[in-house]
N, CA, C and O of each residue as an XYZ file, in Angstrom:
504
protein
N       0.854     -1.189      0.000
C       0.000      0.000      0.000
C       0.883      1.229      0.000
O       1.645      1.463      0.938
N       0.775      2.010     -1.058
C       1.614      3.193     -1.161
C       0.816      4.378     -1.664
O      -0.072      4.254     -2.507
N       1.163      5.532     -1.116
C       0.640      6.802     -1.596
C       1.817      7.674     -1.982
O       2.795      7.780     -1.242
N       1.718      8.284     -3.121
C       2.789      9.140     -3.619
C       2.235     10.532     -3.854
O       1.409     10.746     -4.741
N       2.702     11.477     -3.049
C       2.276     12.860     -3.217
C       3.310     13.611     -4.049
O       4.513     13.382     -3.928
N       2.820     14.504     -4.891
C       3.718     15.291     -5.729
C       3.038     16.604     -6.093
O       1.865     16.824     -5.792
N       3.806     17.468     -6.748
C       3.245     18.719     -7.235
C       3.645     19.945     -6.450
O       3.296     21.064     -6.827
N       4.362     19.757     -5.375
C       4.794     20.899     -4.596
C       5.866     21.696     -5.323
O       6.365     21.291     -6.374
N       6.205     22.827     -4.744
C       7.233     23.661     -5.348
C       7.251     25.040     -4.730
O       6.640     25.294     -3.692
N       7.968     25.920     -5.397
C       8.083     27.317     -4.957
C       7.133     28.173     -5.779
O       7.125     28.105     -7.008
N       6.342     28.969     -5.099
C       5.369     29.804     -5.782
C       5.296     31.160     -5.080
O       5.511     31.256     -3.872
N       4.999     32.179     -5.830
C       4.870     33.514     -5.255
C       3.518     33.668     -4.573
O       2.571     32.956     -4.910
N       3.417     34.571     -3.636
C       2.112     34.827     -3.004
C       1.059     35.154     -4.060
O       1.305     35.907     -5.002
N      -0.096     34.576     -3.875
C      -1.175     34.744     -4.844
C      -1.184     33.707     -5.940
O      -2.122     33.641     -6.734
N      -0.148     32.898     -5.987
C      -0.038     31.879     -7.024
C      -0.834     30.624     -6.716
O      -1.551     30.544     -5.718
N      -0.687     29.647     -7.600
C      -1.443     28.400     -7.501
C      -0.523     27.198     -7.691
O       0.514     27.276     -8.350
N      -0.931     26.105     -7.103
C      -0.299     24.812     -7.313
C      -1.371     23.741     -7.266
O      -2.414     23.914     -6.635
N      -1.106     22.641     -7.936
C      -1.989     21.483     -7.816
C      -1.170     20.293     -7.354
O      -0.216     19.881     -8.014
N      -1.550     19.756     -6.226
C      -0.898     18.578     -5.691
C      -1.647     17.331     -6.144
O      -2.865     17.345     -6.319
N      -0.901     16.268     -6.326
C      -1.480     14.984     -6.698
C      -1.100     13.932     -5.662
O      -0.053     14.008     -5.019
N      -1.970     12.969     -5.525
C      -1.737     11.859     -4.601
C      -2.160     10.591     -5.320
O      -3.350     10.342     -5.518
N      -1.176      9.792     -5.708
C      -1.434      8.584     -6.467
C      -1.306      7.375     -5.558
O      -0.346      7.247     -4.798
N      -2.278      6.503     -5.649
C      -2.253      5.280     -4.846
C      -1.813      4.107     -5.708
O      -2.174      4.007     -6.880
N      -1.045      3.243     -5.117
C      -0.641      2.024     -5.813
C      -0.924      0.826     -4.903
O      -0.839      0.919     -3.678
N      -1.248     -0.253     -5.512
C      -1.483     -1.532     -4.842
C      -2.774     -1.566     -4.033
O      -3.011     -2.527     -3.300
N      -3.610     -0.543     -4.150
C      -4.935     -0.620     -3.544
C      -5.841      0.386     -4.242
O      -5.376      1.315     -4.903
N      -7.123      0.181     -4.082
C      -8.111      1.030     -4.753
C      -8.433      2.225     -3.868
O      -8.990      2.085     -2.779
N      -8.072      3.396     -4.361
C      -8.260      4.609     -3.585
C      -9.727      4.912     -3.334
O     -10.066      5.558     -2.342
N     -10.604      4.451     -4.225
C     -12.015      4.814     -4.107
C     -12.721      4.138     -2.944
O     -13.895      4.413     -2.699
N     -12.044      3.270     -2.231
C     -12.643      2.619     -1.072
C     -12.515      3.445      0.205
O     -13.119      3.125      1.228
N     -11.722      4.508      0.130
C     -11.375      5.219      1.356
C     -11.582      6.723      1.218
O     -11.479      7.289      0.130
N     -11.872      7.342      2.338
C     -11.821      8.796      2.373
C     -10.362      9.239      2.277
O      -9.454      8.529      2.709
N     -10.157     10.405      1.711
C      -8.806     10.941      1.527
C      -8.696     12.279      2.239
O      -9.571     13.138      2.129
N      -7.636     12.430      2.946
C      -7.372     13.697      3.605
C      -6.063     14.298      3.132
O      -5.106     13.589      2.819
N      -6.042     15.619      3.086
C      -4.798     16.352      2.880
C      -4.461     17.057      4.197
O      -5.311     17.666      4.847
N      -3.209     16.948      4.549
C      -2.718     17.553      5.774
C      -1.473     18.367      5.448
O      -0.893     18.234      4.371
N      -1.076     19.203      6.382
C       0.172     19.934      6.174
C       0.879     20.127      7.504
O       0.274     20.098      8.576
N       2.173     20.324      7.389
C       2.980     20.549      8.579
C       4.011     21.615      8.272
O       4.907     21.422      7.451
N       3.869     22.729      8.939
C       4.810     23.826      8.798
C       5.969     23.622      9.772
O       5.821     22.905     10.762
N       7.109     24.236      9.509
C       8.262     24.083     10.399
C       7.929     24.465     11.838
O       7.404     25.548     12.099
N       8.234     23.575     12.751
C       8.006     23.846     14.162
C       6.579     23.696     14.629
O       6.263     24.001     15.779
N       5.709     23.226     13.744
C       4.299     23.073     14.103
C       3.847     21.636     13.920
O       4.526     20.832     13.280
N       2.715     21.332     14.478
C       2.162     20.002     14.326
C       1.466     19.831     12.992
O       1.225     20.795     12.265
N       1.153     18.599     12.690
C       0.461     18.307     11.444
C      -1.013     18.660     11.593
O      -1.659     18.272     12.566
N      -1.532     19.391     10.630
C      -2.925     19.828     10.701
C      -3.693     19.403      9.458
O      -3.158     19.378      8.350
N      -4.937     19.076      9.671
C      -5.786     18.718      8.555
C      -6.168     19.942      7.740
O      -6.385     21.024      8.285
N      -6.246     19.762      6.450
C      -6.603     20.834      5.522
C      -7.994     20.593      4.946
O      -8.860     21.468      4.978
N      -8.187     19.390      4.421
C      -9.468     19.043      3.811
C      -9.560     17.524      3.728
O      -8.553     16.821      3.640
N     -10.792     17.045      3.758
C     -11.046     15.614      3.626
C     -12.230     15.412      2.690
O     -13.149     16.229      2.649
N     -12.196     14.312      1.938
C     -13.298     14.001      1.035
C     -13.728     12.563      1.247
O     -12.906     11.647      1.272
N     -15.035     12.383      1.400
C     -15.579     11.029      1.521
C     -15.448     10.285      0.212
O     -15.479     10.884     -0.864
N     -15.303      8.991      0.309
C     -15.429      8.145     -0.869
C     -16.888      7.790     -1.097
O     -17.330      7.645     -2.237
N     -17.622      7.653     -0.024
C     -18.997      7.163     -0.090
C     -19.922      8.111     -0.848
O     -20.748      7.659     -1.641
N     -19.797      9.411     -0.620
C     -20.735     10.354     -1.231
C     -20.066     11.613     -1.781
O     -20.750     12.513     -2.268
N     -18.743     11.682     -1.707
C     -18.033     12.841     -2.235
C     -18.113     14.078     -1.375
O     -17.628     15.137     -1.771
N     -18.706     13.969     -0.219
C     -18.823     15.124      0.656
C     -17.430     15.566      1.114
O     -16.553     14.747      1.391
N     -17.262     16.882      1.182
C     -15.956     17.432      1.540
C     -16.030     18.220      2.844
O     -17.074     18.752      3.222
N     -14.895     18.274      3.508
C     -14.795     18.967      4.784
C     -13.530     19.835      4.732
O     -12.409     19.332      4.805
N     -13.740     21.127      4.607
C     -12.624     22.060      4.501
C     -12.406     22.782      5.825
O     -13.353     23.146      6.522
N     -11.167     22.971      6.141
C     -10.848     23.843      7.255
C     -11.042     25.291      6.815
O     -10.871     25.624      5.642
N     -11.400     26.140      7.766
C     -11.745     27.516      7.426
C     -10.605     28.267      6.749
O     -10.836     29.132      5.904
N      -9.384     27.932      7.123
C      -8.271     28.711      6.597
C      -7.963     28.411      5.123
O      -7.137     29.094      4.518
N      -8.616     27.397      4.540
C      -8.424     27.125      3.109
C      -9.733     27.183      2.328
O      -9.729     27.113      1.099
N     -10.824     27.307      3.021
C     -12.124     27.307      2.340
C     -12.191     28.441      1.330
O     -11.871     29.587      1.648
N     -12.602     28.123      0.133
C     -12.688     29.114     -0.924
C     -11.409     29.282     -1.715
O     -11.417     29.907     -2.775
N     -10.314     28.737     -1.222
C      -9.035     28.833     -1.927
C      -8.551     27.481     -2.433
O      -7.973     27.393     -3.516
N      -8.780     26.443     -1.666
C      -8.332     25.095     -2.017
C      -9.527     24.256     -2.432
O     -10.642     24.446     -1.945
N      -9.271     23.322     -3.346
C     -10.306     22.402     -3.790
C      -9.743     20.995     -3.863
O      -8.728     20.747     -4.514
N     -10.414     20.084     -3.187
C     -10.020     18.677     -3.251
C     -10.881     17.969     -4.289
O     -12.063     18.273     -4.450
N     -10.275     17.035     -4.977
C     -11.022     16.233     -5.934
C     -10.372     14.872     -6.022
O      -9.273     14.654     -5.512
N     -11.061     13.967     -6.670
C     -10.509     12.636     -6.834
C     -10.925     12.093     -8.193
O     -12.032     12.350     -8.665
N     -10.041     11.354     -8.805
C     -10.303     10.674    -10.069
C     -10.083      9.197     -9.797
O      -8.954      8.706     -9.832
N     -11.161      8.503     -9.528
C     -11.033      7.102     -9.139
C     -10.477      6.244    -10.276
O      -9.805      5.243    -10.030
N     -10.754      6.634    -11.501
C     -10.240      5.866    -12.638
C      -8.714      5.913    -12.683
O      -8.068      4.964    -13.127
N      -8.150      7.022    -12.221
C      -6.695      7.176    -12.199
C      -6.109      6.853    -10.831
O      -4.900      6.934    -10.617
N      -7.004      6.483     -9.906
C      -6.537      6.164     -8.554
C      -5.758      7.319     -7.940
O      -4.742      7.126     -7.272
N      -6.259      8.512     -8.182
C      -5.530      9.722     -7.811
C      -6.466     10.735     -7.151
O      -7.631     10.870     -7.523
N      -5.927     11.431     -6.175
C      -6.620     12.563     -5.571
C      -5.796     13.818     -5.831
O      -4.583     13.758     -6.030
N      -6.485     14.953     -5.823
C      -5.823     16.218     -6.126
C      -6.169     17.262     -5.069
O      -7.204     17.202     -4.405
N      -5.269     18.204     -4.946
C      -5.544     19.374     -4.132
C      -5.143     20.594     -4.945
O      -3.957     20.881     -5.107
N      -6.134     21.304     -5.451
C      -5.888     22.546     -6.178
C      -5.812     23.673     -5.165
O      -6.742     23.891     -4.388
N      -4.704     24.382     -5.180
C      -4.467     25.443     -4.211
C      -4.308     26.763     -4.945
O      -3.385     26.939     -5.741
N      -5.211     27.679     -4.670
C      -5.179     29.004     -5.287
C      -4.980     30.074     -4.221
O      -5.151     29.824     -3.028
N      -4.622     31.247     -4.666
C      -4.432     32.393     -3.753
C      -3.539     32.025     -2.571
O      -3.857     32.305     -1.415
N      -2.436     31.404     -2.886
C      -1.530     30.943     -1.833
C      -0.894     32.123     -1.118
O      -0.539     33.134     -1.724
N      -0.762     31.961      0.179
C      -0.129     32.973      1.012
C       1.076     32.399      1.732
O       1.294     31.188      1.741
N       1.853     33.286      2.334
C       3.060     32.853      3.045
C       2.734     31.792      4.094
O       3.532     30.891      4.354
N       1.554     31.915      4.687
C       1.158     31.000      5.763
C       0.849     29.589      5.267
O       0.669     28.671      6.067
N       0.790     29.421      3.960
C       0.523     28.097      3.390
C       1.797     27.281      3.197
O       1.740     26.119      2.795
N       2.926     27.880      3.478
C       4.190     27.158      3.356
C       4.230     26.001      4.350
O       4.076     26.192      5.557
N       4.440     24.799      3.819
C       4.427     23.600      4.653
C       4.751     22.394      3.787
O       4.801     22.482      2.561
N       4.967     21.278      4.445
C       4.995     19.994      3.746
C       3.558     19.468      3.745
O       2.904     19.391      4.786
N       3.094     19.114      2.571
C       1.725     18.638      2.422
C       1.717     17.124      2.262
O       2.511     16.555      1.513
N       0.807     16.492      2.981
C       0.684     15.040      2.962
C      -0.732     14.640      2.569
O      -1.704     15.308      2.922
N      -0.827     13.549      1.839
C      -2.124     12.933      1.633
C      -2.172     11.661      2.468
O      -1.148     11.054      2.780
N      -3.390     11.281      2.814
C      -3.565     10.092      3.640
C      -4.941      9.504      3.396
O      -5.875     10.218      3.031
N      -5.062      8.214      3.597
C      -6.352      7.559      3.457
C      -6.891      7.178      4.829
O      -6.156      6.761      5.725
N      -8.189      7.337      4.953
C      -8.868      6.955      6.176
C      -9.086      5.445      6.202
O      -8.940      4.780      5.177
N      -9.424      4.916      7.334
C      -9.699      3.482      7.460
C     -11.080      3.125      6.927
O     -11.429      1.947      6.860
N     -11.871      4.127      6.547
C     -13.251      3.921      6.114
C     -13.543      4.808      4.898
O     -12.731      5.666      4.552
N     -14.707      4.605      4.243
C     -15.050      5.421      3.072
C     -15.471      6.849      3.400
O     -15.735      7.641      2.494
N     -15.536      7.180      4.672
C     -15.973      8.505      5.063
C     -14.914      9.135      5.970
O     -14.147      8.443      6.638
N     -14.898     10.452      5.969
C     -13.937     11.175      6.790
C     -14.269     10.958      8.261
O     -15.429     11.070      8.657
N     -13.287     10.656      9.055
C     -13.546     10.399     10.469
C     -14.029     11.649     11.188
O     -13.677     12.768     10.815
N     -14.825     11.451     12.208
C     -15.345     12.586     12.964
C     -14.231     13.337     13.682
O     -14.418     14.468     14.132
N     -13.089     12.705     13.781
C     -11.959     13.331     14.454
C     -11.187     14.280     13.548
O     -10.313     15.005     14.024
N     -11.492     14.293     12.246
C     -10.856     15.242     11.333
C     -11.197     16.654     11.782
O     -12.357     16.933     12.084
N     -10.209     17.561     11.834
C      -8.921     17.583     11.139
C      -7.780     16.891     11.867
O      -6.621     17.066     11.491
N      -8.076     16.113     12.895
C      -7.022     15.333     13.513
C      -6.573     14.197     12.607
O      -7.245     13.865     11.630
N      -5.444     13.610     12.936
C      -4.868     12.564     12.101
C      -5.333     11.155     12.468
O      -5.022     10.185     11.777
N      -6.076     11.061     13.556
C      -6.539      9.745     13.992
C      -7.400      9.106     12.925
O      -8.195      9.783     12.274
N      -7.248      7.813     12.744
C      -8.003      7.001     11.776
C      -7.549      7.198     10.334
O      -8.202      6.706      9.413
N      -6.460      7.896     10.122
C      -5.818      7.924      8.808
C      -4.603      7.010      8.925
O      -3.673      7.292      9.679
N      -4.622      5.928      8.180
C      -3.616      4.907      8.445
C      -2.565      4.747      7.367
O      -1.548      4.094      7.604
N      -2.771      5.318      6.195
C      -1.760      5.251      5.146
C      -1.432      6.670      4.706
O      -2.318      7.473      4.414
N      -0.135      6.955      4.665
C       0.320      8.308      4.392
C       1.303      8.348      3.233
O       2.130      7.453      3.062
N       1.192      9.396      2.453
C       2.211      9.649      1.453
C       3.430     10.261      2.104
O       3.432     10.541      3.303
N       4.462     10.467      1.319
C       5.734     10.908      1.869
C       5.808     12.417      2.057
O       6.740     12.912      2.691
N       4.860     13.144      1.526
C       4.865     14.592      1.678
C       5.512     15.291      0.503
O       6.443     14.774     -0.114
N       5.009     16.468      0.206
C       5.578     17.299     -0.846
C       5.660     18.734     -0.327
O       4.713     19.250      0.267
N       6.793     19.357     -0.559
C       7.044     20.681      0.010
C       6.387     21.767     -0.830
O       6.551     21.814     -2.049
N       5.652     22.623     -0.170
C       5.084     23.816     -0.797
C       5.694     25.028     -0.105
O       5.577     25.188      1.110
N       6.340     25.872     -0.885
C       6.956     27.078     -0.350
C       6.393     28.286     -1.067
O       6.495     28.414     -2.288
N       5.800     29.163     -0.287
C       5.249     30.405     -0.831
C       6.166     31.537     -0.398
O       6.317     31.817      0.791
N       6.773     32.176     -1.380
C       7.751     33.213     -1.071
C       7.856     34.178     -2.233
O       7.715     33.796     -3.394
N       8.106     35.438     -1.901
C       8.316     36.433     -2.945
C       9.799     36.575     -3.237
O      10.187     37.370     -4.094
């Protein structure tokens, strides 16, 4: 079971990036997917989660209206489109799958997310 996150990079404030999370050796559509981030010196925080069961999404307030999560089950891939990036968005971003088809009630906590990608660095700087 592997998750591979990619798409990070250096972007100016106000810019955009799209992160990808590809699953191998298992069907991503069976599980809810969460995106998390961890800034230097801070704990890992949930950003957004999407159910597999009904596509319902759960955004944290600090990204609502700027970030969009999506999934392409045919490609076994999830995406995080990030627009209007600010300095505060600088972090390592991780994707993870939940143990169930729905986002756990503990989200934005990391509990019940059992498979994690390796993380991709997003740096917002002028």
